[in-house]
Amino acid sequence: MKKVYVCFATDIIHGGHIKVIKQAAQLGSVMIGLLSDEAMIDYKRMPMLSFEERRQIVESIKGVDSVVLQEELSYAKNLRTYYPDIVVHGNDWVTGIQRPIREEVIEVLKEYGGELVEIPYSSDKNYKILEESIARLAIPDIRRGRLRQMMNLKKPLSILEAHSGITGLIAEKTIVMQNGKTYQFDGMWVSSLCDSTAKGKPDIELVDMSSRIKTIDDIMEVTTKPIILDGDTGGLIEHFVYTVRTLERMGVSAVIIEDKTGLKKNSLFGTDVEQTQDSIEHFSSKISAGKKAQRTKEFMIIARIESLILEKGMDDALLRADSYVKAGADGIMIHSRKKDPAEIFEFTKKFREKDKHTPLVVVPTSFNTVTEEEFGRRGINIVIYANQLTRSGFPAMQKTAQAILENHRAKEADDMCMPIKEILTLIPEEIV
Ligand code: SPV
Ligand code: MG
């Protein structure tokens, strides 16, 4: 009996998959390589069913003899462990993101004389509709809880700044394949700096909450991934409780509020401008009031500590972290504007000695040499890339505007521009 290997990267089983299993079973004994939750998140989206549930479903399909874990999109590790005689796959992977995976499968099979059998991919329209039902991930009640769920599956989560529909789409859809693994962002950060900058305004809480909510809505309309709002100081306690309810209703997963008071300036100014830190007592009551106002169990209020930014010292930062968690904060964001990550690492180590579970968030704009892998290892749960799309997009637009003015025509700017055909088809007409 030949050993036949089929990889499954889905939690929506339809007739197309059953057909693949039937055909595979005719070739021998079928082993399913079931993609891990983490690999599913990086390859497609967060699975709606856990690995264990998916395993039980797939195991009970007629024709399946065994189910094994496939940790990453690359088959290499499992092929070199189980040495199947045949790998079966639909012929849809000849092009697209999976192409290098296919090439690697062919290479590894060659090492020991295995064979690849490709079967016609089922293009039944109903299957496509079923897959697209993932659009329901965008429904507020489902989207809201996904940040917490993902934090249990992956560490750290990688979050990208978005301030419009199109930047939201970039955060939603950008995918990179590297060494047999796929990488995607896990959600969006609606930054006060970038939202204000996009509106040509300074980052001083001048863009009001109604306008911030409109930005969130624009992003939500075209994406499904979880959203974290940069809530600045949260404003007056009496206003913050309303903001919490609004964000919950919209399906936002978390708000991060910073312990500053008075006219807020961007943290990266540090002590170059006058900024006042809130008292522990007052900020703690803001957190408690927000938690009390909250109506869903999934929404998160994350407290952001500005002690290192304002040079108030490590002990102050740690004392505040402890107090904010006691006041009900669901997570702590520790901020720094130093290039050297030492103070972030010191905070993380000392915080984790006492508190193993409260999620920790960092925004490595200045300390940008640290990799996500290292942050994760040191106990960080969420890494936010807070402003890179705005900082790269703005100089590109400025350069184009200058080139048009300098040449008194647009020809010279054309090389810097996306082809017209591409921009016209960038956003498909049909709603997904
Ligand atoms: C933002 O993105 O607006 C932030 C992070 O609050 S920072 O700019 O580093 O203060
Ligand atoms: Mg901000």
Short mmCIF file of C-alpha atoms and ligand atoms in Angstrom, two decimals:
data_model
loop_
_atom_site.label_atom_id
_atom_site.label_comp_id
_atom_site.label_asym_id
_atom_site.label_seq_id
_atom_site.Cartn_x
_atom_site.Cartn_y
_atom_site.Cartn_z
CA MET A 1 0.00 0.00 0.00
CA LYS A 2 1.44 3.36 -1.02
CA LYS A 3 1.54 6.28 1.40
CA VAL A 4 -0.31 9.34 0.07
CA TYR A 5 0.11 12.79 1.66
CA VAL A 6 -2.42 15.63 1.33
CA CYS A 7 -2.09 19.02 3.05
CA PHE A 8 -5.25 20.63 4.40
CA ALA A 9 -5.29 24.39 5.00
CA THR A 10 -8.97 24.94 5.52
CA ASP A 11 -11.68 24.89 8.14
CA ILE A 12 -14.50 24.99 5.60
CA ILE A 13 -14.80 21.48 4.22
CA HIS A 14 -16.75 21.15 0.98
CA GLY A 15 -17.28 18.71 -1.87
CA GLY A 16 -14.02 19.80 -3.52
CA HIS A 17 -12.01 18.56 -0.55
CA ILE A 18 -13.95 15.29 -0.39
CA LYS A 19 -13.19 14.73 -4.07
CA VAL A 20 -9.47 15.24 -3.41
CA ILE A 21 -9.56 12.71 -0.55
CA LYS A 22 -11.46 10.18 -2.67
CA GLN A 23 -8.93 10.47 -5.46
CA ALA A 24 -6.03 10.29 -3.02
CA ALA A 25 -7.55 7.16 -1.41
CA GLN A 26 -7.53 5.41 -4.77
CA LEU A 27 -3.74 5.84 -4.82
CA GLY A 28 -3.07 4.43 -1.35
CA SER A 29 -3.36 5.09 2.36
CA VAL A 30 -4.13 8.78 2.98
CA MET A 31 -2.25 10.88 5.52
CA ILE A 32 -3.56 14.44 5.97
CA GLY A 33 -1.02 17.11 6.96
CA LEU A 34 -3.23 19.56 8.84
CA LEU A 35 -1.89 23.10 8.99
CA SER A 36 -1.30 24.43 12.51
CA ASP A 37 -3.38 27.36 13.78
CA GLU A 38 -0.33 29.61 13.61
CA ALA A 39 0.46 28.63 10.00
CA MET A 40 -3.23 29.14 9.10
CA ILE A 41 -3.10 32.68 10.51
CA ASP A 42 0.03 33.48 8.53
CA TYR A 43 -1.17 31.84 5.34
CA LYS A 44 -4.86 32.72 5.17
CA ARG A 45 -6.63 34.05 8.23
CA MET A 46 -7.47 33.01 11.72
CA PRO A 47 -9.22 29.63 11.49
CA MET A 48 -12.78 29.68 12.75
CA LEU A 49 -12.21 26.23 14.24
CA SER A 50 -9.22 25.32 16.40
CA PHE A 51 -6.61 22.78 15.26
CA GLU A 52 -8.08 20.15 17.56
CA GLU A 53 -11.58 20.61 16.17
CA ARG A 54 -10.29 20.59 12.60
CA ARG A 55 -8.31 17.43 13.39
CA GLN A 56 -11.41 15.64 14.68
CA ILE A 57 -13.45 16.61 11.61
CA VAL A 58 -10.79 15.63 9.08
CA GLU A 59 -10.03 12.38 10.93
CA SER A 60 -13.64 11.26 10.57
CA ILE A 61 -13.80 11.76 6.81
CA LYS A 62 -14.06 8.46 4.95
CA GLY A 63 -10.82 7.65 3.17
CA VAL A 64 -8.56 9.43 5.68
CA ASP A 65 -6.21 7.03 7.46
CA SER A 66 -4.22 9.42 9.63
CA VAL A 67 -3.89 13.10 10.45
CA VAL A 68 -0.59 14.74 11.35
CA LEU A 69 0.36 18.30 12.25
CA GLN A 70 1.95 20.36 9.47
CA GLU A 71 3.61 23.22 11.33
CA GLU A 72 4.28 25.45 8.36
CA LEU A 73 3.15 25.90 4.80
CA SER A 74 6.35 24.21 3.64
CA TYR A 75 5.90 20.42 3.31
CA ALA A 76 9.64 19.75 3.60
CA LYS A 77 9.74 18.79 7.29
CA ASN A 78 6.81 16.38 7.07
CA LEU A 79 7.97 14.83 3.79
CA ARG A 80 11.38 14.11 5.36
CA THR A 81 9.65 12.66 8.43
CA TYR A 82 6.99 10.44 6.82
CA TYR A 83 8.44 9.85 3.32
CA PRO A 84 5.08 9.51 1.52
CA ASP A 85 5.27 7.83 -1.89
CA ILE A 86 2.81 10.32 -3.35
CA VAL A 87 1.80 13.92 -2.62
CA VAL A 88 -1.62 14.93 -3.95
CA HIS A 89 -2.58 18.56 -4.57
CA GLY A 90 -5.01 20.51 -6.76
CA ASN A 91 -3.38 22.01 -9.84
CA ASP A 92 -4.21 25.54 -8.62
CA TRP A 93 -0.77 26.01 -7.03
CA VAL A 94 1.21 26.10 -10.27
CA THR A 95 0.98 29.91 -10.08
CA GLY A 96 0.47 32.35 -7.21
CA ILE A 97 1.74 32.50 -3.65
CA GLN A 98 1.99 28.69 -3.33
CA ARG A 99 4.27 28.27 -6.34
CA PRO A 100 7.55 28.13 -4.36
CA ILE A 101 5.93 25.60 -2.01
CA ARG A 102 5.12 23.39 -5.01
CA GLU A 103 8.68 23.71 -6.32
CA GLU A 104 10.08 22.72 -2.95
CA VAL A 105 7.74 19.69 -2.78
CA ILE A 106 9.04 18.55 -6.20
CA GLU A 107 12.66 18.99 -5.00
CA VAL A 108 12.16 17.05 -1.76
CA LEU A 109 10.21 14.26 -3.48
CA LYS A 110 13.12 13.93 -5.91
CA GLU A 111 15.49 13.26 -2.97
CA TYR A 112 13.85 9.90 -2.25
CA GLY A 113 11.93 9.13 -5.43
CA GLY A 114 8.46 10.28 -4.36
CA GLU A 115 5.83 11.43 -6.84
CA LEU A 116 3.57 14.49 -7.14
CA VAL A 117 0.05 13.90 -8.44
CA GLU A 118 -1.91 17.02 -9.35
CA ILE A 119 -5.63 16.85 -9.83
CA PRO A 120 -7.87 19.45 -11.48
CA TYR A 121 -8.86 22.14 -8.99
CA SER A 122 -12.59 22.39 -8.51
CA SER A 123 -13.81 25.81 -9.57
CA ASP A 124 -17.41 25.31 -8.41
CA LYS A 125 -18.88 28.76 -7.75
CA ASN A 126 -20.61 27.56 -4.59
CA TYR A 127 -17.27 26.57 -3.06
CA LYS A 128 -15.98 30.05 -3.73
CA ILE A 129 -19.03 31.58 -2.04
CA LEU A 130 -18.46 29.31 0.95
CA GLU A 131 -14.82 30.38 1.23
CA GLU A 132 -15.91 33.98 0.91
CA SER A 133 -18.27 33.56 3.82
CA ILE A 134 -15.14 34.46 5.78
CA ALA A 135 -16.38 37.99 5.16
CA ARG A 136 -18.42 37.28 8.24
CA LEU A 137 -15.15 37.65 10.15
CA ALA A 138 -15.74 41.37 9.63
CA ILE A 139 -19.00 41.31 11.58
CA PRO A 140 -18.44 43.35 14.77
CA ASP A 141 -19.27 40.53 17.18
CA ILE A 142 -16.76 38.23 15.51
CA ARG A 143 -14.04 40.75 14.72
CA ARG A 144 -13.97 42.21 18.24
CA GLY A 145 -12.90 38.98 19.95
CA ARG A 146 -10.27 37.96 17.44
CA LEU A 147 -7.42 39.90 19.02
CA ARG A 148 -7.74 37.98 22.28
CA GLN A 149 -8.19 34.69 20.42
CA MET A 150 -5.13 35.30 18.26
CA MET A 151 -3.01 36.26 21.25
CA ASN A 152 -3.59 32.75 22.57
CA LEU A 153 -2.40 31.22 19.31
CA LYS A 154 0.58 33.35 18.33
CA LYS A 155 3.29 35.41 20.02
CA PRO A 156 3.90 38.16 19.26
CA LEU A 157 1.13 39.48 17.05
CA SER A 158 2.32 41.86 14.39
CA ILE A 159 0.13 44.93 13.86
CA LEU A 160 0.45 47.55 11.12
CA GLU A 161 -0.69 51.17 11.07
CA ALA A 162 -3.71 52.01 8.90
CA HIS A 163 -5.42 55.38 8.45
CA SER A 164 -7.70 54.84 5.43
CA GLY A 165 -9.43 52.14 3.40
CA ILE A 166 -6.41 51.63 1.17
CA THR A 167 -3.84 51.42 3.99
CA GLY A 168 -6.26 49.05 5.73
CA LEU A 169 -6.22 46.87 2.61
CA ILE A 170 -2.42 46.87 2.59
CA ALA A 171 -2.41 45.70 6.21
CA GLU A 172 -5.10 43.12 5.41
CA LYS A 173 -3.70 41.64 2.22
CA THR A 174 0.09 41.93 2.18
CA ILE A 175 1.60 38.47 2.37
CA VAL A 176 5.21 37.38 2.11
CA MET A 177 6.57 33.89 1.61
CA GLN A 178 9.98 33.13 3.07
CA ASN A 179 11.68 29.78 3.68
CA GLY A 180 8.46 27.82 3.41
CA LYS A 181 6.56 30.09 5.76
CA THR A 182 4.04 32.80 5.02
CA TYR A 183 3.83 36.04 6.95
CA GLN A 184 0.93 38.48 7.29
CA PHE A 185 -0.01 41.25 9.66
CA ASP A 186 -2.46 40.20 12.33
CA GLY A 187 -4.38 43.45 12.57
CA MET A 188 -4.42 47.22 12.27
CA TRP A 189 -3.37 50.10 14.54
CA VAL A 190 -5.34 53.28 14.00
CA SER A 191 -2.59 55.66 15.03
CA SER A 192 -3.37 59.16 16.29
CA LEU A 193 -0.20 60.44 14.60
CA CYS A 194 -1.06 58.97 11.19
CA ASP A 195 -4.79 59.70 11.35
CA SER A 196 -3.96 63.33 12.23
CA THR A 197 -1.21 63.58 9.60
CA ALA A 198 -3.53 62.23 6.89
CA LYS A 199 -5.86 65.09 7.75
CA GLY A 200 -3.00 67.61 7.75
CA LYS A 201 -3.33 68.22 11.47
CA PRO A 202 -0.92 67.96 14.44
CA ASP A 203 -1.07 64.96 16.78
CA ILE A 204 -2.59 66.83 19.76
CA GLU A 205 -6.05 65.26 20.09
CA LEU A 206 -7.28 67.91 17.67
CA VAL A 207 -8.87 65.33 15.38
CA ASP A 208 -11.97 64.57 17.41
CA MET A 209 -13.47 61.18 18.21
CA SER A 210 -16.22 61.47 15.55
CA SER A 211 -13.55 61.90 12.92
CA ARG A 212 -11.42 59.05 14.33
CA ILE A 213 -14.52 56.83 14.26
CA LYS A 214 -15.08 57.69 10.60
CA THR A 215 -11.50 56.56 9.85
CA ILE A 216 -12.09 53.29 11.70
CA ASP A 217 -15.32 52.79 9.76
CA ASP A 218 -13.55 53.35 6.43
CA ILE A 219 -11.01 50.68 7.36
CA MET A 220 -13.64 48.29 8.68
CA GLU A 221 -15.69 48.50 5.53
CA VAL A 222 -12.98 46.81 3.46
CA THR A 223 -11.12 44.58 5.95
CA THR A 224 -11.70 41.73 8.39
CA LYS A 225 -8.69 41.81 10.72
CA PRO A 226 -8.85 43.08 14.30
CA ILE A 227 -8.37 46.77 15.02
CA ILE A 228 -6.56 48.47 17.91
CA LEU A 229 -7.35 52.14 18.36
CA ASP A 230 -4.77 54.60 19.59
CA GLY A 231 -7.14 56.38 21.97
CA ASP A 232 -4.63 59.13 22.98
CA THR A 233 -5.37 60.04 26.63
CA GLY A 234 -8.94 58.74 26.41
CA GLY A 235 -10.08 62.30 27.21
CA LEU A 236 -12.32 63.07 30.14
CA ILE A 237 -13.46 60.04 32.13
CA GLU A 238 -17.07 61.10 31.45
CA HIS A 239 -16.35 60.98 27.70
CA PHE A 240 -14.15 57.87 27.72
CA VAL A 241 -16.98 55.62 28.95
CA TYR A 242 -19.00 56.58 25.88
CA THR A 243 -16.02 55.97 23.61
CA VAL A 244 -15.64 52.45 25.03
CA ARG A 245 -19.27 51.61 24.22
CA THR A 246 -18.98 53.06 20.71
CA LEU A 247 -15.81 51.11 19.95
CA GLU A 248 -17.32 47.88 21.26
CA ARG A 249 -20.41 48.39 19.13
CA MET A 250 -18.26 48.93 16.04
CA GLY A 251 -16.25 45.75 16.61
CA VAL A 252 -12.94 47.37 17.58
CA SER A 253 -10.88 44.88 19.62
CA ALA A 254 -8.90 47.18 21.89
CA VAL A 255 -8.21 50.78 22.78
CA ILE A 256 -4.84 51.89 24.12
CA ILE A 257 -4.92 55.00 26.30
CA GLU A 258 -1.82 56.81 27.53
CA ASP A 259 -1.27 58.21 31.03
CA LYS A 260 -0.93 61.85 30.03
CA THR A 261 -3.11 64.80 30.81
CA GLY A 262 -3.61 68.32 29.48
CA LEU A 263 -2.50 69.13 25.94
CA LYS A 264 -1.12 65.85 24.64
CA LYS A 265 1.85 65.90 22.27
CA ASN A 266 3.34 62.97 20.41
CA SER A 267 5.48 60.77 22.69
CA LEU A 268 8.44 60.78 20.34
CA PHE A 269 9.00 64.47 21.20
CA GLY A 270 9.83 63.20 24.68
CA THR A 271 10.93 65.99 27.00
CA ASP A 272 11.61 68.42 24.10
CA VAL A 273 8.06 69.71 24.60
CA GLU A 274 5.98 70.20 27.71
CA GLN A 275 3.92 67.11 28.50
CA THR A 276 2.27 66.17 31.78
CA GLN A 277 1.86 62.65 33.05
CA ASP A 278 -1.45 61.84 34.71
CA SER A 279 -1.49 60.78 38.38
CA ILE A 280 -1.70 57.05 39.05
CA GLU A 281 -4.97 57.56 40.93
CA HIS A 282 -6.70 59.55 38.19
CA PHE A 283 -5.56 57.33 35.33
CA SER A 284 -6.52 54.22 37.31
CA SER A 285 -10.04 55.58 37.77
CA LYS A 286 -10.25 56.20 34.03
CA ILE A 287 -9.35 52.55 33.37
CA SER A 288 -11.83 51.31 35.99
CA ALA A 289 -14.62 53.52 34.63
CA GLY A 290 -13.94 52.20 31.10
CA LYS A 291 -14.00 48.59 32.29
CA LYS A 292 -17.24 49.20 34.16
CA ALA A 293 -18.84 50.75 31.08
CA GLN A 294 -17.77 47.85 28.86
CA ARG A 295 -20.57 45.52 27.78
CA THR A 296 -18.76 42.75 25.91
CA LYS A 297 -16.27 40.37 27.48
CA GLU A 298 -13.74 40.52 24.64
CA PHE A 299 -13.01 44.24 24.35
CA MET A 300 -9.66 45.29 25.83
CA ILE A 301 -8.56 48.50 27.49
CA ILE A 302 -4.79 48.65 27.38
CA ALA A 303 -2.91 51.16 29.55
CA ARG A 304 0.07 52.91 28.00
CA ILE A 305 2.84 54.03 30.31
CA GLU A 306 4.77 57.18 29.44
CA SER A 307 7.26 57.11 32.35
CA LEU A 308 10.26 56.16 30.20
CA ILE A 309 9.30 58.73 27.53
CA LEU A 310 9.08 61.46 30.19
CA GLU A 311 12.22 60.25 32.01
CA LYS A 312 10.42 59.39 35.24
CA GLY A 313 12.40 56.19 35.70
CA MET A 314 11.94 52.44 35.67
CA ASP A 315 10.48 52.17 39.17
CA ASP A 316 7.75 54.64 38.27
CA ALA A 317 6.96 52.67 35.11
CA LEU A 318 6.75 49.38 37.04
CA LEU A 319 4.65 50.89 39.83
CA ARG A 320 2.24 52.29 37.27
CA ALA A 321 2.03 48.98 35.40
CA ASP A 322 1.13 47.21 38.62
CA SER A 323 -1.46 49.86 39.56
CA TYR A 324 -3.09 49.92 36.12
CA VAL A 325 -3.41 46.13 36.03
CA LYS A 326 -5.02 46.30 39.50
CA ALA A 327 -7.41 48.97 38.16
CA GLY A 328 -8.55 46.49 35.50
CA ALA A 329 -6.30 47.15 32.48
CA ASP A 330 -6.33 44.20 30.06
CA GLY A 331 -2.80 44.89 28.92
CA ILE A 332 0.15 47.25 29.28
CA MET A 333 1.89 49.17 26.53
CA ILE A 334 5.35 50.31 27.53
CA HIS A 335 6.78 53.06 25.35
CA SER A 336 10.32 54.30 24.80
CA ARG A 337 11.96 56.69 22.37
CA LYS A 338 15.48 55.31 22.80
CA LYS A 339 17.21 53.56 19.92
CA ASP A 340 18.68 51.10 22.40
CA PRO A 341 16.01 48.60 23.51
CA ALA A 342 17.70 48.09 26.92
CA GLU A 343 15.04 49.95 28.94
CA ILE A 344 12.22 48.10 27.19
CA PHE A 345 13.92 44.78 27.89
CA GLU A 346 14.54 45.73 31.54
CA PHE A 347 10.89 46.72 32.01
CA THR A 348 9.68 43.51 30.34
CA LYS A 349 11.94 41.32 32.47
CA LYS A 350 10.96 42.97 35.75
CA PHE A 351 7.26 43.08 34.84
CA ARG A 352 7.25 39.43 33.80
CA GLU A 353 8.96 38.34 37.04
CA LYS A 354 5.75 39.32 38.81
CA ASP A 355 3.12 39.04 36.12
CA LYS A 356 3.32 36.18 33.63
CA HIS A 357 0.03 36.73 31.84
CA THR A 358 -1.02 40.36 31.33
CA PRO A 359 -0.38 41.11 27.65
CA LEU A 360 2.50 43.48 26.92
CA VAL A 361 2.56 45.76 23.88
CA VAL A 362 5.49 47.64 22.29
CA VAL A 363 5.78 50.21 19.51
CA PRO A 364 9.35 49.81 18.22
CA THR A 365 9.62 52.98 16.11
CA SER A 366 12.94 53.99 17.73
CA PHE A 367 14.21 50.60 18.94
CA ASN A 368 13.61 49.15 15.50
CA THR A 369 16.48 46.64 15.33
CA VAL A 370 14.74 44.08 17.54
CA THR A 371 13.02 41.27 15.66
CA GLU A 372 9.54 40.03 16.45
CA GLU A 373 11.03 36.67 17.39
CA GLU A 374 13.15 38.32 20.10
CA PHE A 375 10.24 40.39 21.43
CA GLY A 376 8.15 37.22 21.65
CA ARG A 377 10.93 35.35 23.46
CA ARG A 378 11.24 38.16 25.99
CA GLY A 379 7.53 38.12 26.80
CA ILE A 380 5.98 40.73 24.48
CA ASN A 381 2.54 39.83 23.06
CA ILE A 382 1.88 42.59 20.52
CA VAL A 383 4.30 44.50 18.29
CA ILE A 384 2.85 47.60 16.61
CA TYR A 385 4.43 49.18 13.52
CA ALA A 386 2.81 52.52 14.24
CA ASN A 387 3.67 54.88 11.40
CA GLN A 388 5.74 53.21 8.65
CA LEU A 389 3.06 53.38 5.91
CA THR A 390 2.58 57.11 6.45
CA ARG A 391 6.32 57.76 6.66
CA SER A 392 7.01 55.89 3.42
CA GLY A 393 3.93 57.07 1.49
CA PHE A 394 4.38 60.78 2.17
CA PRO A 395 7.94 61.20 0.72
CA ALA A 396 6.91 59.17 -2.36
CA MET A 397 4.00 61.53 -3.04
CA GLN A 398 6.14 64.59 -2.37
CA LYS A 399 8.79 63.38 -4.83
CA THR A 400 6.15 62.84 -7.53
CA ALA A 401 4.65 66.31 -6.98
CA GLN A 402 8.12 67.86 -7.25
CA ALA A 403 8.94 65.94 -10.45
CA ILE A 404 5.76 67.25 -12.13
CA LEU A 405 6.57 70.83 -11.14
CA GLU A 406 10.21 70.55 -12.25
CA ASN A 407 9.37 69.09 -15.66
CA HIS A 408 6.11 70.94 -16.30
CA ARG A 409 4.59 67.61 -17.33
CA ALA A 410 3.93 64.19 -15.80
CA LYS A 411 6.10 61.96 -18.03
CA GLU A 412 9.13 62.01 -15.71
CA ALA A 413 6.96 61.12 -12.73
CA ASP A 414 5.49 58.11 -14.50
CA ASP A 415 8.25 55.69 -13.49
CA MET A 416 7.46 56.42 -9.86
CA CYS A 417 3.77 55.68 -10.44
CA MET A 418 1.73 52.51 -10.55
CA PRO A 419 0.53 51.77 -14.12
CA ILE A 420 -2.97 53.10 -14.82
CA LYS A 421 -4.23 49.60 -15.61
CA GLU A 422 -3.06 48.41 -12.21
CA ILE A 423 -4.67 51.23 -10.26
CA LEU A 424 -7.95 50.70 -12.13
CA THR A 425 -8.07 47.04 -11.18
CA LEU A 426 -6.48 47.34 -7.74
CA ILE A 427 -9.84 47.44 -6.03
CA PRO A 428 -12.26 44.86 -7.46
CA GLU A 429 -15.83 45.96 -8.08
CA GLU A 430 -17.57 42.99 -6.50
CA ILE A 431 -18.06 43.06 -2.76
CA VAL A 432 -16.39 40.22 -0.88
C1 SPV B 1 0.84 56.90 17.37
O1 SPV B 1 1.08 56.11 16.44
O2 SPV B 1 0.13 57.90 17.23
C2 SPV B 1 1.38 56.63 18.71
C3 SPV B 1 2.67 55.95 18.85
O3 SPV B 1 0.78 57.07 19.66
S1 SPV B 1 3.87 57.16 18.94
O4 SPV B 1 3.81 57.98 17.75
O5 SPV B 1 5.16 56.51 19.08
O6 SPV B 1 3.61 58.01 20.13
MG MG B 2 -0.71 58.43 19.21
#
